[in-house]
Structures are given as C-alpha cells and as structure tokens.
Amino acid sequence: MTVLDTPLKPNINCQNSFHVGAQTAWEMLREEDMLTRITTSCADLDNILGGGISCKEVTEIGGVPGIGKTQLGYVFAILGFCINLELLLLLRGNKNYRIQLAVNVQIPAHYGGLGGKAIYIDTEGSFMVERAMQIAEACVKDMLEYDGLLRKDSQARQLKMQPKELLGNIFYFRICSYTEQIAMINFLEKFVSEHKDVKVVIIDSITLHFRQDFDDMALRTRVLSGMALKLMKLAKTFSLAVVLLNQVTTKYSEGSFHLSLALGDSWSHACTNRVILYWNGNERCAYIDKSPSLPSASAPYSVTAKGIRSLASNSKRLKMMQALD
Amino acid sequence: MLAHFYQGQQALLLKTGCSNPTSNELLFFFFGSVEDLLIHDLYVLVALAEQQSNSERLKQGITQVLSIIDGQHQPWLNGMDLLEDAQQNKHLLSTGCERIDFLLQGGLREGHLTELVGPSSSGKTQVCLQVASNVAKEYSGSVVFFDTGNSFSPKRIEQILGQLSDHSDIESNKILEQVMSNIVCHPVFDIFTLLDVLHQLESKLRSQVYGGSKVRLLIVDSISSLITPILGGSSAQGHALMIAAGFLLKELAHRHNLSAVVTNHMVGGEGGTLKPALGESWRSMPHVRLHLFRDSKSSICNMSILRHPYIVSAFAHMIL
C-alpha cells in the first residue's frame, strides 16, 4: 500500500506540478480506488457513506447528547485498521453493498496487518475504557466468526488477536482547556509523522472548550478556522481520516427554533463531510448533510452492547452467509 | 519588483561606467530605495547632481534609471483597444448548466473574478466541480483547482462527465482520461502557499513554459477558509494578504485571459440575516458575485446575482 505510506510524493508525471502535491483529477481517481475506508460496522450507515469514512477527509458528526456520537468514536478507534477485502469479491453480485471489515487474516507474520492505530482526543472526559473493551471483545468475536466462514475450506487459521491488543492501538489524549486543544492539534503533525501507522484521529468533542468563556468572538473565529485548516492538512498529508464529534445548539430563524451544530456558520465549512445524527421517533438515524460526492441520504442504526449495528441486527450476517453459498 | 529593479540598477551603473565607488555610494546615498527615487522631485535631484563632481555621469545615471522605471508599467490603452481585447480575447465559458448560463448571459467571462457565496452545503463546491468538468471537456482547456477543504472529488467529476457525454464505452474511457488529466488539483492549506503557487503560475504563463493545453479556469475553493484565520486581530497583515490575493487573481485573469472563481462562506449579520464573510473590503474585489442558497433539505438550489458589471440582479433555480 505504497500510496498510503508516502504522503504527497512529488508528481513527476504531471507537467503542471510545480507544486508538490498537485495531481490531476485522473491520477486522483486511480488512487481513490486504492484508498481504504473505515467502516462504521453498521451496513446501512456504510452504504450511505459510500463504504465508510474515507481517509484524506475530515468528517464531522453531530447530534444531540445520547444519540451515539461517542459510540461511533469508539467504533472508529477500534476498527481503525480495516482493509479492503476478499469480501468485496464475494459480494460481487450486489454492487450497492460494499462492506469493508476489519478482518485481518492475511499472513500470521504480518499479524496486525496494516496495523492502523487510532488517536482519540477526549475533551469531555466521556471515554470509558470498559465500554471500549466491550466493543473490542465483540469485534474480536465477530472477526473470528467471519474468519471461520471465509476459510471454511482451508485449514482454519487461528486469529490470535486479543481485545487488549486492539485497545493497545489507541493513543488517548485528555484535553482540559482550549489552549491545550490548540497545542494538541499543533503537536499532532509531529506525532503522526513519528507514528506513521495512525489511520484515524477522533476528536470528541471539538466544540466543548470553545463554547464558553470566550469573550472575543473574532479571536474564536480565527482560532477555529486555523484549527480546521490544520486538521485538513493533516488528513491530506498523512492520508488519515479525521472524525470530529460536535454538539448541537438551538438556533432561532424564520420564526422557529431548530437544532443546528454548535460553533456557528463559520465552522460549518471546516469539514469535508458532515453527518447529523437525530431521533426519528424511537429510532436513531443518520443523515448526510454535506458531502462533495455522496448524495443526501439517511439511514437508521442502533446502539447495542457490541457497538453500532444496523437496526435489523442479523441482516449483515444473513447476507454474508447467502453470498457464500 | 524591488530586487528585480536593483539588479537592473546595478547593471545600469556598470554600463554607464559609474563603477567607481564614489558615484555608486552617492546614488545609493541619495536614494536608498526605488521609492525614494520616485518620490523625489526631479529638478531637486538634478540640482543635487549638479553639485557633485561627476555630475554628467550622475545625470546620465538618473535618466537611465527613470527610463527603466517607465518600462515597468503597462502601456496606455484607449477604449477601442479595450473593446477589441474584450471581443477577441475574453470569451464566455459555459458552465455546463443551462440555467446558470442563461442567468449569466452566456457563462463565466474570461478576465473576470467570480465569487460564489452561500451558506454551508448550498452547492458551491458542486458548481465549481461542474464548471471545471465542463471547461475541461468543451474547451479542452486546463483547469487549476485550489482545494482547501479536501472536497475535490474525482469521482464526482467522473459522474458529471458521464452525464455530459454520449460516447460509447471504449472511446469514453480514453476521453475521460484526457479530460480529467487537464484538471489539476492543488491542496493548499494556508494563504502563503496559495500566493506562492499563484506567483509560480503567473511566471510560467508569462514565460509561456506552461505545457499542455491553455489554462482557462482557476478555482479557489474556498478562499475564505484561507483568509479567516488571519483576518482581524491587532495586525493588518491579514487584510493586506487578502487584498493581495484578490488583486493577483484579477491580474492573472485579465492578463492571461482566464476566468477565476472563488468561493466564500457566510457569517451572521445584523438581525440574524446572513452576509458574506471577509468583510467590506472584499465586497468590491470580485467582478461578479453570485449568491447560492438551498431551500432546507430540498435539492433545488437558487442562485442570484449580487453584483455584476452589466447584468441587473436576477434569479435562477436549478437542481444540482
């Protein structure tokens, strides 16, 4: 996967590349086929996201408290090392269905595969290790099952991955003030260049420390937009996915109150994709609010003991088994 | 220009034989910089030169320096020259969307700086991608896309081109490759990189080293995310950089007959209404300002003209 290993290689083929990192649209299209996406482990969500969260982009996920933003954060941290797979070939009949799983069963020597690690930046203090452990265990169990299904002909390879190892792949930082947040984001570039196997950066939540105690609104706008640019640069340079979890606030416009993401209009352009999580009756739903290439769509999901799953929880397994027959 | 001029000045002094230290020192004593030379009253200069021992050489030096300065500015143009230039060189580029072309009476004009302003997810990037695809395809022109938010999506461009063409499968892949190779995406994440790349582009275009097809379109998506981190505060440097970027884009557009498009976001104004970001000084910078807004959660985008050199305000609705 040399594309992901060498960030921004100078482009000798392109005549017009007098700037390092410039690429033609055709080259980017070829590369995009090789880029991995990080699954949310919920098939419906993956569908509307075009396969999952894409690397090289900043995705903002916002929603009311209790909707499952932090759960999604856990899921990305643990599944941060997904790779395209043989499953794609298996599900060749159904073009709309592109699951990418964290099944890492290539060669025992390359145990850990791409070894994608995750950086989790916690500003709220809502990271609970027990919950992450629960999700990691469920993930390992799932992988073992799919491993068994995939390799039912050949000898079953023992997947020796422990949940503890999955947790060991998460770098956790706790931030207590906005200055620490700014310092952290400045430091991230150096950190990621030393740990090249980081594939996802999750910030939960990006808005907390900027919502109160800020007297100078103009300063806040400057700082936030500077931060947004740095995150964009990080995502592009190191080909990783940046996930920002955001809170909601009430906005009064056109005579009514409605919910919108915090930090105002100036922050709204700081992400490449935006997903809004909301309640639809008793169901949790996700809606694509902003994306350069995906159509607007919404999909339901549920939060279970295993993490995030589709509403009809057995559908993924059923489709897998149908495809294998 | 200062460094360039100093080189010229040195060469000039050597050429006129003023290489002896005294007169060099004198010239540099009088004018430490080009600005000083230009500000000085010419008669006072000559009078000062008269008082020196090698006054003839100094006067020669002054006249030659002044003629070099004269050569730096643009030639005077009259109305007929401008009209001819506009008719022959400044064509209209169709955007690929009929409604927008109708609104703009033909499309984007080369030589103009067009600004797309609108709230988040109102379709600004989509319009940029659409125009880029259309220009690369219809006019076989090169498109330079400066992307600040990683929103350049080659897949979307492929989709748009797929809609525009009716060729068979075998040809279409080759054509697709050709067209998409003409669209170059530069990721830029700060204003200095943008200015740097624009300067490089300008020098390439000027010396006509730029290989491949002619550059027809320049898109900066979005310029506001580059400028907002530096605008305001105690120093006026951000403001100066914003104006410099605007002028550079306009100069590139005019001199090299290309169309420049920038996108801008909106901020809250008085009474809760939205207004374009970047303030009052930026308002007069673009030639054409187009306002996009989308009815909540529908796929119909509305575009209206906020400012145009010769079209009165108008609306258009379209589906992106």
Short mmCIF file of N, CA and C in Angstrom, two decimals, chain A residues 8 14-30 32-33 37 50 56-58 98 218 221-223 225-226 229-237 251 265-266 268-269 271-272 274 287 289-294 296, chain B residues 120-121 125-126 129 142 148-159 173 176-177 180-190 193 197 200-201 204 210-212 222 224-226 228-234 265-268 274 297:
data_model
loop_
_atom_site.label_atom_id
_atom_site.label_comp_id
_atom_site.label_asym_id
_atom_site.label_seq_id
_atom_site.Cartn_x
_atom_site.Cartn_y
_atom_site.Cartn_z
N LEU A 8 2.09 12.69 -0.12
CA LEU A 8 2.41 13.78 -1.04
C LEU A 8 3.72 13.56 -1.79
N CYS A 14 3.18 14.62 -13.99
CA CYS A 14 2.32 15.74 -14.35
C CYS A 14 3.17 16.94 -14.74
N GLN A 15 2.91 17.44 -15.92
CA GLN A 15 3.71 18.58 -16.39
C GLN A 15 3.49 19.80 -15.54
N ASN A 16 2.28 19.91 -15.02
CA ASN A 16 1.93 21.15 -14.36
C ASN A 16 2.19 21.10 -12.87
N SER A 17 2.95 20.13 -12.39
CA SER A 17 3.10 20.01 -10.95
C SER A 17 4.30 20.81 -10.49
N PHE A 18 4.14 22.12 -10.54
CA PHE A 18 5.22 22.92 -10.00
C PHE A 18 5.03 23.07 -8.50
N HIS A 19 4.03 22.45 -7.99
CA HIS A 19 3.77 22.49 -6.56
C HIS A 19 3.67 21.06 -6.08
N VAL A 20 4.44 20.72 -5.05
CA VAL A 20 4.41 19.36 -4.53
C VAL A 20 3.02 19.06 -4.01
N GLY A 21 2.50 17.95 -4.45
CA GLY A 21 1.16 17.58 -4.00
C GLY A 21 0.11 17.84 -5.05
N ALA A 22 0.46 18.54 -6.11
CA ALA A 22 -0.51 18.78 -7.17
C ALA A 22 -0.71 17.49 -7.95
N GLN A 23 -1.95 17.18 -8.24
CA GLN A 23 -2.23 15.97 -9.01
C GLN A 23 -3.35 16.27 -9.97
N THR A 24 -3.37 15.54 -11.06
CA THR A 24 -4.51 15.71 -11.96
C THR A 24 -5.67 14.87 -11.44
N ALA A 25 -6.85 15.23 -11.93
CA ALA A 25 -8.05 14.53 -11.47
C ALA A 25 -7.99 13.05 -11.84
N TRP A 26 -7.36 12.74 -12.96
CA TRP A 26 -7.29 11.35 -13.39
C TRP A 26 -6.47 10.51 -12.43
N GLU A 27 -5.31 11.07 -12.00
CA GLU A 27 -4.47 10.34 -11.07
C GLU A 27 -5.18 10.13 -9.74
N MET A 28 -5.90 11.18 -9.31
CA MET A 28 -6.62 11.06 -8.04
C MET A 28 -7.71 10.00 -8.14
N LEU A 29 -8.32 9.90 -9.32
CA LEU A 29 -9.37 8.90 -9.48
C LEU A 29 -8.78 7.50 -9.37
N ARG A 30 -7.61 7.28 -9.99
CA ARG A 30 -6.96 5.97 -9.89
C ARG A 30 -6.61 5.66 -8.46
N GLU A 32 -8.01 6.76 -5.81
CA GLU A 32 -9.16 6.63 -4.91
C GLU A 32 -9.62 5.19 -4.82
N ASP A 33 -9.40 4.44 -5.90
CA ASP A 33 -9.80 3.03 -5.85
C ASP A 33 -9.00 2.29 -4.80
N ARG A 37 -11.44 2.68 3.32
CA ARG A 37 -12.46 3.40 4.07
C ARG A 37 -12.65 2.70 5.40
N GLY A 50 -20.96 5.52 1.44
CA GLY A 50 -20.17 5.06 0.31
C GLY A 50 -19.11 4.07 0.72
N LYS A 56 -8.17 10.79 4.20
CA LYS A 56 -7.89 12.05 3.50
C LYS A 56 -9.02 13.06 3.61
N GLU A 57 -10.01 12.79 4.45
CA GLU A 57 -11.08 13.78 4.58
C GLU A 57 -11.40 14.01 6.04
N VAL A 58 -11.95 15.16 6.31
CA VAL A 58 -12.39 15.48 7.67
C VAL A 58 -13.90 15.31 7.72
N ARG A 98 -21.18 -2.57 -0.14
CA ARG A 98 -19.73 -2.65 -0.01
C ARG A 98 -19.34 -2.64 1.45
N ALA A 218 -14.23 37.30 17.69
CA ALA A 218 -13.40 37.35 16.48
C ALA A 218 -12.18 36.45 16.66
N THR A 221 -13.24 32.88 16.13
CA THR A 221 -13.36 32.52 14.71
C THR A 221 -12.00 32.25 14.10
N ARG A 222 -11.04 33.13 14.43
CA ARG A 222 -9.71 32.95 13.85
C ARG A 222 -9.09 31.64 14.30
N VAL A 223 -9.18 31.39 15.60
CA VAL A 223 -8.56 30.18 16.13
C VAL A 223 -9.20 28.94 15.55
N SER A 225 -10.89 28.58 12.71
CA SER A 225 -10.62 28.32 11.29
C SER A 225 -9.18 27.91 11.08
N GLY A 226 -8.27 28.42 11.93
CA GLY A 226 -6.88 27.95 11.84
C GLY A 226 -6.78 26.48 12.18
N LEU A 229 -8.06 24.32 9.30
CA LEU A 229 -7.09 24.17 8.22
C LEU A 229 -6.01 23.17 8.59
N LYS A 230 -5.57 23.22 9.85
CA LYS A 230 -4.50 22.29 10.25
C LYS A 230 -4.99 20.86 10.17
N LEU A 231 -6.25 20.63 10.57
CA LEU A 231 -6.78 19.27 10.52
C LEU A 231 -6.92 18.80 9.08
N MET A 232 -7.33 19.71 8.20
CA MET A 232 -7.44 19.36 6.79
C MET A 232 -6.09 18.96 6.24
N LYS A 233 -5.08 19.73 6.61
CA LYS A 233 -3.74 19.47 6.10
C LYS A 233 -3.24 18.13 6.63
N LEU A 234 -3.54 17.86 7.89
CA LEU A 234 -3.14 16.59 8.49
C LEU A 234 -3.77 15.43 7.75
N ALA A 235 -5.07 15.56 7.49
CA ALA A 235 -5.78 14.47 6.82
C ALA A 235 -5.19 14.22 5.44
N LYS A 236 -4.90 15.30 4.73
CA LYS A 236 -4.41 15.14 3.36
C LYS A 236 -2.98 14.63 3.33
N THR A 237 -2.14 15.20 4.19
CA THR A 237 -0.73 14.86 4.13
C THR A 237 -0.48 13.41 4.51
N LYS A 251 -31.06 27.15 17.37
CA LYS A 251 -30.93 28.34 16.54
C LYS A 251 -32.31 28.88 16.26
N ASP A 265 -21.89 29.55 11.90
CA ASP A 265 -21.77 29.40 10.46
C ASP A 265 -20.32 29.29 10.02
N SER A 266 -19.44 29.95 10.74
CA SER A 266 -18.06 29.95 10.27
C SER A 266 -17.41 28.59 10.42
N SER A 268 -19.00 25.83 9.85
CA SER A 268 -19.69 24.85 9.03
C SER A 268 -18.91 24.48 7.78
N HIS A 269 -17.96 25.28 7.40
CA HIS A 269 -17.20 24.93 6.21
C HIS A 269 -15.88 24.26 6.56
N CYS A 271 -15.35 21.23 7.56
CA CYS A 271 -15.28 19.80 7.39
C CYS A 271 -15.56 19.47 5.93
N THR A 272 -15.10 18.30 5.50
CA THR A 272 -15.39 17.88 4.15
C THR A 272 -16.77 17.24 4.07
N ARG A 274 -20.31 16.04 6.43
CA ARG A 274 -20.99 16.22 7.70
C ARG A 274 -22.14 15.24 7.80
N TYR A 287 -27.98 11.21 8.94
CA TYR A 287 -28.31 11.93 7.71
C TYR A 287 -27.05 12.60 7.18
N ASP A 289 -25.39 15.45 5.65
CA ASP A 289 -25.76 16.84 5.44
C ASP A 289 -24.90 17.51 4.39
N LYS A 290 -23.64 17.14 4.37
CA LYS A 290 -22.74 17.82 3.43
C LYS A 290 -21.73 16.79 2.94
N SER A 291 -21.59 16.71 1.62
CA SER A 291 -20.58 15.81 1.08
C SER A 291 -20.31 16.21 -0.35
N PRO A 292 -19.05 16.18 -0.79
CA PRO A 292 -18.79 16.55 -2.18
C PRO A 292 -19.20 15.48 -3.18
N SER A 293 -19.28 14.22 -2.75
CA SER A 293 -19.54 13.20 -3.75
C SER A 293 -20.71 12.29 -3.41
N LEU A 294 -21.25 12.37 -2.20
CA LEU A 294 -22.32 11.46 -1.83
C LEU A 294 -23.66 12.18 -1.89
N SER A 296 -27.46 13.10 -0.69
CA SER A 296 -28.09 13.20 0.62
C SER A 296 -28.92 11.97 0.89
N SER B 120 -23.42 26.95 4.24
CA SER B 120 -22.82 25.64 4.08
C SER B 120 -23.74 24.70 3.32
N SER B 121 -23.14 23.84 2.51
CA SER B 121 -23.83 22.85 1.69
C SER B 121 -24.94 23.45 0.83
N THR B 125 -19.33 24.01 -3.95
CA THR B 125 -18.32 23.11 -4.48
C THR B 125 -18.86 22.36 -5.68
N GLN B 126 -20.16 22.03 -5.65
CA GLN B 126 -20.74 21.31 -6.78
C GLN B 126 -20.68 22.15 -8.04
N LEU B 129 -17.15 22.13 -9.31
CA LEU B 129 -16.79 20.88 -9.98
C LEU B 129 -17.45 20.80 -11.35
N SER B 142 -7.20 23.75 -19.72
CA SER B 142 -6.65 23.27 -18.47
C SER B 142 -7.33 24.01 -17.32
N THR B 148 -9.00 23.77 -0.52
CA THR B 148 -8.57 23.98 0.86
C THR B 148 -9.29 23.06 1.83
N GLY B 149 -10.32 22.39 1.38
CA GLY B 149 -11.10 21.59 2.32
C GLY B 149 -11.20 20.14 1.91
N ASN B 150 -10.25 19.66 1.14
CA ASN B 150 -10.27 18.26 0.68
C ASN B 150 -11.61 17.88 0.08
N SER B 151 -12.26 18.84 -0.59
CA SER B 151 -13.57 18.50 -1.17
C SER B 151 -13.51 18.27 -2.66
N PHE B 152 -12.32 18.22 -3.22
CA PHE B 152 -12.22 17.91 -4.64
C PHE B 152 -12.44 16.43 -4.81
N SER B 153 -13.50 16.07 -5.49
CA SER B 153 -13.85 14.66 -5.57
C SER B 153 -13.75 14.19 -7.02
N PRO B 154 -12.73 13.41 -7.34
CA PRO B 154 -12.61 12.96 -8.73
C PRO B 154 -13.76 12.06 -9.15
N LYS B 155 -14.34 11.37 -8.17
CA LYS B 155 -15.46 10.50 -8.50
C LYS B 155 -16.65 11.33 -8.99
N ARG B 156 -16.86 12.46 -8.34
CA ARG B 156 -17.97 13.31 -8.72
C ARG B 156 -17.74 13.89 -10.12
N ILE B 157 -16.47 14.21 -10.41
CA ILE B 157 -16.14 14.74 -11.74
C ILE B 157 -16.42 13.67 -12.78
N GLU B 158 -16.08 12.43 -12.44
CA GLU B 158 -16.35 11.36 -13.38
C GLU B 158 -17.85 11.24 -13.63
N GLN B 159 -18.64 11.38 -12.55
CA GLN B 159 -20.10 11.32 -12.70
C GLN B 159 -20.60 12.43 -13.62
N ASN B 173 -13.64 6.04 -22.16
CA ASN B 173 -12.61 5.95 -21.13
C ASN B 173 -11.38 6.76 -21.50
N LEU B 176 -12.24 10.30 -21.17
CA LEU B 176 -12.30 10.64 -19.75
C LEU B 176 -10.91 10.90 -19.21
N GLU B 177 -9.98 10.02 -19.60
CA GLU B 177 -8.62 10.20 -19.10
C GLU B 177 -8.04 11.52 -19.60
N MET B 180 -9.83 14.45 -17.76
CA MET B 180 -9.51 14.56 -16.34
C MET B 180 -8.03 14.87 -16.12
N SER B 181 -7.19 14.56 -17.11
CA SER B 181 -5.79 14.92 -16.92
C SER B 181 -5.58 16.41 -17.08
N ASN B 182 -6.59 17.09 -17.59
CA ASN B 182 -6.46 18.54 -17.73
C ASN B 182 -6.87 19.29 -16.50
N ILE B 183 -7.48 18.59 -15.55
CA ILE B 183 -7.90 19.26 -14.33
C ILE B 183 -6.85 18.95 -13.27
N VAL B 184 -6.16 19.97 -12.79
CA VAL B 184 -5.11 19.77 -11.80
C VAL B 184 -5.60 20.30 -10.46
N CYS B 185 -5.45 19.48 -9.43
CA CYS B 185 -5.90 19.89 -8.11
C CYS B 185 -4.69 20.15 -7.22
N HIS B 186 -4.63 21.33 -6.64
CA HIS B 186 -3.57 21.66 -5.70
C HIS B 186 -4.18 21.78 -4.31
N PRO B 187 -3.78 20.94 -3.36
CA PRO B 187 -4.26 21.18 -2.00
C PRO B 187 -3.45 22.30 -1.34
N VAL B 188 -4.13 23.34 -0.92
CA VAL B 188 -3.44 24.44 -0.23
C VAL B 188 -4.08 24.63 1.13
N PHE B 189 -3.28 24.87 2.13
CA PHE B 189 -3.83 24.99 3.48
C PHE B 189 -3.41 26.27 4.17
N ASP B 190 -2.73 27.16 3.47
CA ASP B 190 -2.54 28.49 4.04
C ASP B 190 -2.36 29.48 2.91
N THR B 193 1.00 29.66 0.84
CA THR B 193 1.17 28.66 -0.22
C THR B 193 0.37 29.06 -1.45
N VAL B 197 2.02 29.66 -5.06
CA VAL B 197 1.68 28.89 -6.26
C VAL B 197 1.13 29.80 -7.35
N GLN B 200 4.01 31.41 -9.01
CA GLN B 200 4.69 30.46 -9.91
C GLN B 200 3.91 30.27 -11.19
N LEU B 201 2.59 30.17 -11.03
CA LEU B 201 1.73 30.01 -12.20
C LEU B 201 1.86 31.21 -13.11
N LYS B 204 5.10 31.15 -14.97
CA LYS B 204 5.07 30.13 -16.01
C LYS B 204 4.27 30.60 -17.21
N TYR B 210 4.36 26.93 -19.70
CA TYR B 210 3.28 26.05 -19.26
C TYR B 210 2.90 25.09 -20.36
N GLY B 211 3.25 23.83 -20.20
CA GLY B 211 2.98 22.85 -21.25
C GLY B 211 1.54 22.41 -21.25
N GLY B 212 1.16 21.71 -22.27
CA GLY B 212 -0.19 21.19 -22.31
C GLY B 212 -1.16 22.24 -22.80
N SER B 222 -12.06 26.86 -0.60
CA SER B 222 -12.63 28.19 -0.64
C SER B 222 -11.59 29.19 -0.14
N SER B 224 -12.17 31.79 1.56
CA SER B 224 -12.47 32.33 2.87
C SER B 224 -11.85 31.50 3.98
N SER B 225 -11.71 30.19 3.76
CA SER B 225 -11.11 29.39 4.83
C SER B 225 -9.62 29.65 4.95
N LEU B 226 -9.02 30.22 3.89
CA LEU B 226 -7.60 30.58 3.99
C LEU B 226 -7.42 31.92 4.67
N THR B 228 -9.81 33.64 6.74
CA THR B 228 -10.40 33.85 8.07
C THR B 228 -9.42 33.66 9.23
N PRO B 229 -8.48 32.72 9.17
CA PRO B 229 -7.57 32.62 10.31
C PRO B 229 -6.66 33.82 10.52
N ILE B 230 -6.46 34.64 9.47
CA ILE B 230 -5.51 35.73 9.63
C ILE B 230 -6.17 37.10 9.63
N LEU B 231 -7.47 37.14 9.36
CA LEU B 231 -8.14 38.43 9.23
C LEU B 231 -8.54 38.95 10.60
N GLY B 232 -8.33 40.22 10.82
CA GLY B 232 -8.73 40.78 12.10
C GLY B 232 -7.58 40.75 13.07
N GLY B 233 -7.88 40.96 14.30
CA GLY B 233 -6.81 40.96 15.28
C GLY B 233 -6.07 42.28 15.27
N SER B 234 -4.92 42.28 15.88
CA SER B 234 -4.24 43.56 16.07
C SER B 234 -3.49 44.01 14.82
N HIS B 265 -17.86 31.81 2.29
CA HIS B 265 -18.99 31.36 3.10
C HIS B 265 -19.70 32.57 3.70
N MET B 266 -20.69 32.29 4.51
CA MET B 266 -21.46 33.41 5.06
C MET B 266 -21.34 33.43 6.58
N VAL B 267 -21.50 34.61 7.13
CA VAL B 267 -21.49 34.75 8.58
C VAL B 267 -22.74 35.50 8.98
N GLY B 268 -23.01 35.50 10.28
CA GLY B 268 -24.21 36.16 10.74
C GLY B 268 -24.05 37.67 10.70
N LEU B 274 -27.87 36.42 7.12
CA LEU B 274 -26.51 36.04 6.79
C LEU B 274 -25.92 37.03 5.81
N LYS B 297 -33.14 21.28 2.92
CA LYS B 297 -33.22 19.86 2.64
C LYS B 297 -33.89 19.51 1.32
#
